[in-house]
């Protein structure tokens, strides 16, 4: 049986999030927005390190799981752990997708699609505005 880790949740008011985040980060992470493709600061990042939530700093993805999808957003084939993210069905914009949120603070990160590389076959398509990066 896989071991799960209890995630300590972060709760803030809308005003607290607005104070903490830039307007773009707030729009993406708290309002479910999306940055324009190929404009994010981390889409072309090739350094080794850890990608963490831009709102609460929880670790989300590692550079060894990042790949070039050509989509215009940082793409990963697996999160740092199954407990790091939450997947939620998203039927907005007239299409069926799976939204990805930070399990710690509920920030909108992006979406996951079933067209990624092996071994998972998944593509976590994540907004740079939702991420921080710690170089190793």
PDB file of N, CA and C in Angstrom, residues 66-135:
ATOM      1  N   UNK A  66      10.269  17.405 -16.264  1.00  0.00           N
ATOM      2  CA  UNK A  66       9.834  18.430 -17.209  1.00  0.00           C
ATOM      3  C   UNK A  66      10.224  17.990 -18.620  1.00  0.00           C
ATOM      4  N   UNK A  67       9.377  18.321 -19.599  1.00  0.00           N
ATOM      5  CA  UNK A  67       9.696  17.991 -20.990  1.00  0.00           C
ATOM      6  C   UNK A  67       9.194  19.087 -21.912  1.00  0.00           C
ATOM      7  N   UNK A  68       9.726  19.093 -23.121  1.00  0.00           N
ATOM      8  CA  UNK A  68       9.337  20.078 -24.128  1.00  0.00           C
ATOM      9  C   UNK A  68       8.100  19.574 -24.862  1.00  0.00           C
ATOM     10  N   UNK A  69       6.946  20.146 -24.547  1.00  0.00           N
ATOM     11  CA  UNK A  69       5.697  19.701 -25.177  1.00  0.00           C
ATOM     12  C   UNK A  69       5.359  20.512 -26.420  1.00  0.00           C
ATOM     13  N   UNK A  70       5.957  21.700 -26.551  1.00  0.00           N
ATOM     14  CA  UNK A  70       5.621  22.579 -27.663  1.00  0.00           C
ATOM     15  C   UNK A  70       4.308  23.317 -27.461  1.00  0.00           C
ATOM     16  N   UNK A  71       3.711  23.177 -26.274  1.00  0.00           N
ATOM     17  CA  UNK A  71       2.404  23.779 -26.000  1.00  0.00           C
ATOM     18  C   UNK A  71       2.494  25.261 -25.632  1.00  0.00           C
ATOM     19  N   UNK A  72       3.671  25.713 -25.184  1.00  0.00           N
ATOM     20  CA  UNK A  72       3.819  27.104 -24.769  1.00  0.00           C
ATOM     21  C   UNK A  72       3.763  27.301 -23.268  1.00  0.00           C
ATOM     22  N   UNK A  73       3.595  26.222 -22.526  1.00  0.00           N
ATOM     23  CA  UNK A  73       3.587  26.269 -21.058  1.00  0.00           C
ATOM     24  C   UNK A  73       4.551  25.215 -20.533  1.00  0.00           C
ATOM     25  N   UNK A  74       5.130  25.426 -19.347  1.00  0.00           N
ATOM     26  CA  UNK A  74       5.946  24.369 -18.754  1.00  0.00           C
ATOM     27  C   UNK A  74       5.120  23.083 -18.645  1.00  0.00           C
ATOM     28  N   UNK A  75       5.710  21.974 -19.062  1.00  0.00           N
ATOM     29  CA  UNK A  75       5.002  20.692 -19.065  1.00  0.00           C
ATOM     30  C   UNK A  75       5.805  19.647 -18.305  1.00  0.00           C
ATOM     31  N   UNK A  76       5.094  18.857 -17.533  1.00  0.00           N
ATOM     32  CA  UNK A  76       5.701  17.832 -16.690  1.00  0.00           C
ATOM     33  C   UNK A  76       4.936  16.531 -16.884  1.00  0.00           C
ATOM     34  N   UNK A  77       5.617  15.387 -16.722  1.00  0.00           N
ATOM     35  CA  UNK A  77       4.934  14.107 -16.870  1.00  0.00           C
ATOM     36  C   UNK A  77       4.567  13.475 -15.535  1.00  0.00           C
ATOM     37  N   UNK A  78       4.982  14.108 -14.411  1.00  0.00           N
ATOM     38  CA  UNK A  78       4.614  13.584 -13.100  1.00  0.00           C
ATOM     39  C   UNK A  78       4.872  14.656 -12.043  1.00  0.00           C
ATOM     40  N   UNK A  79       4.015  14.771 -11.028  1.00  0.00           N
ATOM     41  CA  UNK A  79       4.285  15.699  -9.924  1.00  0.00           C
ATOM     42  C   UNK A  79       5.336  15.123  -8.981  1.00  0.00           C
ATOM     43  N   UNK A  80       5.805  15.940  -8.053  1.00  0.00           N
ATOM     44  CA  UNK A  80       6.808  15.525  -7.086  1.00  0.00           C
ATOM     45  C   UNK A  80       6.284  14.387  -6.197  1.00  0.00           C
ATOM     46  N   UNK A  81       4.981  14.381  -5.928  1.00  0.00           N
ATOM     47  CA  UNK A  81       4.327  13.282  -5.202  1.00  0.00           C
ATOM     48  C   UNK A  81       2.840  13.320  -5.546  1.00  0.00           C
ATOM     49  N   UNK A  82       2.132  12.201  -5.397  1.00  0.00           N
ATOM     50  CA  UNK A  82       0.692  12.194  -5.695  1.00  0.00           C
ATOM     51  C   UNK A  82      -0.099  13.145  -4.799  1.00  0.00           C
ATOM     52  N   UNK A  83       0.426  13.431  -3.613  1.00  0.00           N
ATOM     53  CA  UNK A  83      -0.266  14.314  -2.666  1.00  0.00           C
ATOM     54  C   UNK A  83      -0.034  15.796  -2.932  1.00  0.00           C
ATOM     55  N   UNK A  84       0.849  16.132  -3.863  1.00  0.00           N
ATOM     56  CA  UNK A  84       1.202  17.526  -4.109  1.00  0.00           C
ATOM     57  C   UNK A  84       0.107  18.292  -4.849  1.00  0.00           C
ATOM     58  N   UNK A  85      -0.667  17.585  -5.643  1.00  0.00           N
ATOM     59  CA  UNK A  85      -1.683  18.237  -6.478  1.00  0.00           C
ATOM     60  C   UNK A  85      -3.049  17.576  -6.291  1.00  0.00           C
ATOM     61  N   UNK A  86      -4.060  18.302  -6.726  1.00  0.00           N
ATOM     62  CA  UNK A  86      -5.434  17.802  -6.743  1.00  0.00           C
ATOM     63  C   UNK A  86      -5.941  17.979  -8.169  1.00  0.00           C
ATOM     64  N   UNK A  87      -6.597  16.968  -8.695  1.00  0.00           N
ATOM     65  CA  UNK A  87      -7.184  17.038 -10.041  1.00  0.00           C
ATOM     66  C   UNK A  87      -8.690  17.166  -9.930  1.00  0.00           C
ATOM     67  N   UNK A  88      -9.264  18.103 -10.693  1.00  0.00           N
ATOM     68  CA  UNK A  88     -10.693  18.398 -10.634  1.00  0.00           C
ATOM     69  C   UNK A  88     -11.238  18.494 -12.056  1.00  0.00           C
ATOM     70  N   UNK A  89     -12.360  17.841 -12.316  1.00  0.00           N
ATOM     71  CA  UNK A  89     -12.979  17.927 -13.636  1.00  0.00           C
ATOM     72  C   UNK A  89     -13.368  19.376 -13.922  1.00  0.00           C
ATOM     73  N   UNK A  90     -13.042  19.847 -15.117  1.00  0.00           N
ATOM     74  CA  UNK A  90     -13.295  21.232 -15.532  1.00  0.00           C
ATOM     75  C   UNK A  90     -14.055  21.200 -16.854  1.00  0.00           C
ATOM     76  N   UNK A  91     -15.316  21.609 -16.833  1.00  0.00           N
ATOM     77  CA  UNK A  91     -16.141  21.627 -18.041  1.00  0.00           C
ATOM     78  C   UNK A  91     -16.366  23.044 -18.574  1.00  0.00           C
ATOM     79  N   UNK A  92     -15.518  23.988 -18.167  1.00  0.00           N
ATOM     80  CA  UNK A  92     -15.645  25.362 -18.647  1.00  0.00           C
ATOM     81  C   UNK A  92     -15.183  25.463 -20.091  1.00  0.00           C
ATOM     82  N   UNK A  93     -15.492  26.561 -20.714  1.00  0.00           N
ATOM     83  CA  UNK A  93     -15.099  26.850 -22.097  1.00  0.00           C
ATOM     84  C   UNK A  93     -15.622  25.825 -23.091  1.00  0.00           C
ATOM     85  N   UNK A  94     -16.683  25.120 -22.736  1.00  0.00           N
ATOM     86  CA  UNK A  94     -17.318  24.186 -23.640  1.00  0.00           C
ATOM     87  C   UNK A  94     -16.506  22.937 -23.946  1.00  0.00           C
ATOM     88  N   UNK A  95     -15.554  22.615 -23.085  1.00  0.00           N
ATOM     89  CA  UNK A  95     -14.758  21.404 -23.289  1.00  0.00           C
ATOM     90  C   UNK A  95     -14.526  20.701 -21.959  1.00  0.00           C
ATOM     91  N   UNK A  96     -14.201  19.435 -22.044  1.00  0.00           N
ATOM     92  CA  UNK A  96     -13.956  18.636 -20.841  1.00  0.00           C
ATOM     93  C   UNK A  96     -12.447  18.515 -20.625  1.00  0.00           C
ATOM     94  N   UNK A  97     -11.994  19.046 -19.496  1.00  0.00           N
ATOM     95  CA  UNK A  97     -10.573  18.993 -19.152  1.00  0.00           C
ATOM     96  C   UNK A  97     -10.445  18.618 -17.684  1.00  0.00           C
ATOM     97  N   UNK A  98      -9.210  18.404 -17.248  1.00  0.00           N
ATOM     98  CA  UNK A  98      -8.945  18.132 -15.841  1.00  0.00           C
ATOM     99  C   UNK A  98      -8.028  19.235 -15.324  1.00  0.00           C
ATOM    100  N   UNK A  99      -8.569  20.044 -14.412  1.00  0.00           N
ATOM    101  CA  UNK A  99      -7.812  21.128 -13.792  1.00  0.00           C
ATOM    102  C   UNK A  99      -6.877  20.559 -12.736  1.00  0.00           C
ATOM    103  N   UNK A 100      -5.717  21.183 -12.594  1.00  0.00           N
ATOM    104  CA  UNK A 100      -4.747  20.802 -11.570  1.00  0.00           C
ATOM    105  C   UNK A 100      -4.605  21.967 -10.600  1.00  0.00           C
ATOM    106  N   UNK A 101      -4.753  21.656  -9.310  1.00  0.00           N
ATOM    107  CA  UNK A 101      -4.602  22.657  -8.252  1.00  0.00           C
ATOM    108  C   UNK A 101      -3.532  22.213  -7.269  1.00  0.00           C
ATOM    109  N   UNK A 102      -2.934  23.175  -6.586  1.00  0.00           N
ATOM    110  CA  UNK A 102      -2.006  22.884  -5.498  1.00  0.00           C
ATOM    111  C   UNK A 102      -2.817  22.280  -4.352  1.00  0.00           C
ATOM    112  N   UNK A 103      -2.388  21.130  -3.854  1.00  0.00           N
ATOM    113  CA  UNK A 103      -3.109  20.464  -2.765  1.00  0.00           C
ATOM    114  C   UNK A 103      -2.999  21.234  -1.454  1.00  0.00           C
ATOM    115  N   UNK A 104      -1.977  22.066  -1.323  1.00  0.00           N
ATOM    116  CA  UNK A 104      -1.761  22.796  -0.075  1.00  0.00           C
ATOM    117  C   UNK A 104      -2.636  24.036   0.039  1.00  0.00           C
ATOM    118  N   UNK A 105      -2.723  24.826  -1.048  1.00  0.00           N
ATOM    119  CA  UNK A 105      -3.463  26.098  -0.948  1.00  0.00           C
ATOM    120  C   UNK A 105      -4.612  26.227  -1.937  1.00  0.00           C
ATOM    121  N   UNK A 106      -4.790  25.258  -2.826  1.00  0.00           N
ATOM    122  CA  UNK A 106      -5.891  25.312  -3.777  1.00  0.00           C
ATOM    123  C   UNK A 106      -5.657  26.214  -4.971  1.00  0.00           C
ATOM    124  N   UNK A 107      -4.428  26.682  -5.168  1.00  0.00           N
ATOM    125  CA  UNK A 107      -4.135  27.556  -6.304  1.00  0.00           C
ATOM    126  C   UNK A 107      -4.319  26.797  -7.621  1.00  0.00           C
ATOM    127  N   UNK A 108      -4.924  27.477  -8.598  1.00  0.00           N
ATOM    128  CA  UNK A 108      -5.036  26.922  -9.949  1.00  0.00           C
ATOM    129  C   UNK A 108      -3.640  26.901 -10.556  1.00  0.00           C
ATOM    130  N   UNK A 109      -3.234  25.739 -11.068  1.00  0.00           N
ATOM    131  CA  UNK A 109      -1.915  25.591 -11.685  1.00  0.00           C
ATOM    132  C   UNK A 109      -2.009  25.492 -13.203  1.00  0.00           C
ATOM    133  N   UNK A 110      -2.988  24.747 -13.696  1.00  0.00           N
ATOM    134  CA  UNK A 110      -3.144  24.499 -15.118  1.00  0.00           C
ATOM    135  C   UNK A 110      -4.050  23.306 -15.318  1.00  0.00           C
ATOM    136  N   UNK A 111      -3.723  22.471 -16.304  1.00  0.00           N
ATOM    137  CA  UNK A 111      -4.540  21.296 -16.615  1.00  0.00           C
ATOM    138  C   UNK A 111      -3.634  20.108 -16.913  1.00  0.00           C
ATOM    139  N   UNK A 112      -4.185  18.917 -16.811  1.00  0.00           N
ATOM    140  CA  UNK A 112      -3.444  17.701 -17.153  1.00  0.00           C
ATOM    141  C   UNK A 112      -4.161  17.026 -18.320  1.00  0.00           C
ATOM    142  N   UNK A 113      -3.367  16.552 -19.282  1.00  0.00           N
ATOM    143  CA  UNK A 113      -3.890  15.935 -20.492  1.00  0.00           C
ATOM    144  C   UNK A 113      -3.265  14.551 -20.670  1.00  0.00           C
ATOM    145  N   UNK A 114      -3.965  13.637 -21.335  1.00  0.00           N
ATOM    146  CA  UNK A 114      -3.461  12.269 -21.513  1.00  0.00           C
ATOM    147  C   UNK A 114      -2.586  12.092 -22.757  1.00  0.00           C
ATOM    148  N   UNK A 115      -1.794  13.105 -23.108  1.00  0.00           N
ATOM    149  CA  UNK A 115      -0.970  13.033 -24.314  1.00  0.00           C
ATOM    150  C   UNK A 115       0.516  13.264 -24.033  1.00  0.00           C
ATOM    151  N   UNK A 116       0.944  12.906 -22.839  1.00  0.00           N
ATOM    152  CA  UNK A 116       2.340  13.099 -22.457  1.00  0.00           C
ATOM    153  C   UNK A 116       3.198  11.883 -22.754  1.00  0.00           C
ATOM    154  N   UNK A 117       4.482  11.987 -22.403  1.00  0.00           N
ATOM    155  CA  UNK A 117       5.418  10.892 -22.672  1.00  0.00           C
ATOM    156  C   UNK A 117       5.301   9.749 -21.670  1.00  0.00           C
ATOM    157  N   UNK A 118       5.934   8.638 -21.993  1.00  0.00           N
ATOM    158  CA  UNK A 118       6.019   7.515 -21.067  1.00  0.00           C
ATOM    159  C   UNK A 118       6.914   7.932 -19.906  1.00  0.00           C
ATOM    160  N   UNK A 119       6.778   7.421 -18.738  1.00  0.00           N
ATOM    161  CA  UNK A 119       5.981   6.245 -18.414  1.00  0.00           C
ATOM    162  C   UNK A 119       4.532   6.554 -18.025  1.00  0.00           C
ATOM    163  N   UNK A 120       4.176   7.818 -17.761  1.00  0.00           N
ATOM    164  CA  UNK A 120       2.816   8.111 -17.286  1.00  0.00           C
ATOM    165  C   UNK A 120       1.835   8.378 -18.412  1.00  0.00           C
ATOM    166  N   UNK A 121       2.318   8.901 -19.541  1.00  0.00           N
ATOM    167  CA  UNK A 121       1.426   9.297 -20.625  1.00  0.00           C
ATOM    168  C   UNK A 121       0.675  10.585 -20.318  1.00  0.00           C
ATOM    169  N   UNK A 122       1.090  11.292 -19.255  1.00  0.00           N
ATOM    170  CA  UNK A 122       0.402  12.516 -18.849  1.00  0.00           C
ATOM    171  C   UNK A 122       1.223  13.749 -19.196  1.00  0.00           C
ATOM    172  N   UNK A 123       0.509  14.848 -19.451  1.00  0.00           N
ATOM    173  CA  UNK A 123       1.138  16.154 -19.666  1.00  0.00           C
ATOM    174  C   UNK A 123       0.491  17.149 -18.720  1.00  0.00           C
ATOM    175  N   UNK A 124       1.195  17.473 -17.663  1.00  0.00           N
ATOM    176  CA  UNK A 124       0.749  18.517 -16.745  1.00  0.00           C
ATOM    177  C   UNK A 124       1.180  19.839 -17.361  1.00  0.00           C
ATOM    178  N   UNK A 125       0.221  20.569 -17.883  1.00  0.00           N
ATOM    179  CA  UNK A 125       0.447  21.825 -18.587  1.00  0.00           C
ATOM    180  C   UNK A 125       0.208  22.948 -17.569  1.00  0.00           C
ATOM    181  N   UNK A 126       1.291  23.567 -17.085  1.00  0.00           N
ATOM    182  CA  UNK A 126       1.239  24.426 -15.910  1.00  0.00           C
ATOM    183  C   UNK A 126       1.632  25.861 -16.255  1.00  0.00           C
ATOM    184  N   UNK A 127       0.886  26.822 -15.753  1.00  0.00           N
ATOM    185  CA  UNK A 127       1.198  28.235 -15.952  1.00  0.00           C
ATOM    186  C   UNK A 127       2.468  28.619 -15.191  1.00  0.00           C
ATOM    187  N   UNK A 128       3.388  29.325 -15.850  1.00  0.00           N
ATOM    188  CA  UNK A 128       4.578  29.839 -15.155  1.00  0.00           C
ATOM    189  C   UNK A 128       4.178  30.749 -14.002  1.00  0.00           C
ATOM    190  N   UNK A 129       3.091  31.498 -14.174  1.00  0.00           N
ATOM    191  CA  UNK A 129       2.635  32.424 -13.129  1.00  0.00           C
ATOM    192  C   UNK A 129       2.241  31.700 -11.843  1.00  0.00           C
ATOM    193  N   UNK A 130       1.976  30.399 -11.953  1.00  0.00           N
ATOM    194  CA  UNK A 130       1.600  29.605 -10.775  1.00  0.00           C
ATOM    195  C   UNK A 130       2.796  28.971 -10.090  1.00  0.00           C
ATOM    196  N   UNK A 131       3.970  29.147 -10.671  1.00  0.00           N
ATOM    197  CA  UNK A 131       5.149  28.441 -10.182  1.00  0.00           C
ATOM    198  C   UNK A 131       6.257  29.374  -9.711  1.00  0.00           C
ATOM    199  N   UNK A 132       7.026  28.885  -8.769  1.00  0.00           N
ATOM    200  CA  UNK A 132       8.317  29.437  -8.420  1.00  0.00           C
ATOM    201  C   UNK A 132       9.335  28.373  -8.757  1.00  0.00           C
ATOM    202  N   UNK A 133      10.600  28.737  -8.856  1.00  0.00           N
ATOM    203  CA  UNK A 133      11.631  27.755  -9.187  1.00  0.00           C
ATOM    204  C   UNK A 133      12.815  27.932  -8.263  1.00  0.00           C
ATOM    205  N   UNK A 134      13.274  26.839  -7.708  1.00  0.00           N
ATOM    206  CA  UNK A 134      14.470  26.840  -6.858  1.00  0.00           C
ATOM    207  C   UNK A 134      15.534  26.006  -7.552  1.00  0.00           C
ATOM    208  N   UNK A 135      16.563  26.688  -8.041  1.00  0.00           N
ATOM    209  CA  UNK A 135      17.657  26.029  -8.758  1.00  0.00           C
ATOM    210  C   UNK A 135      18.503  25.204  -7.781  1.00  0.00           C
TER     211      UNK A 135
END
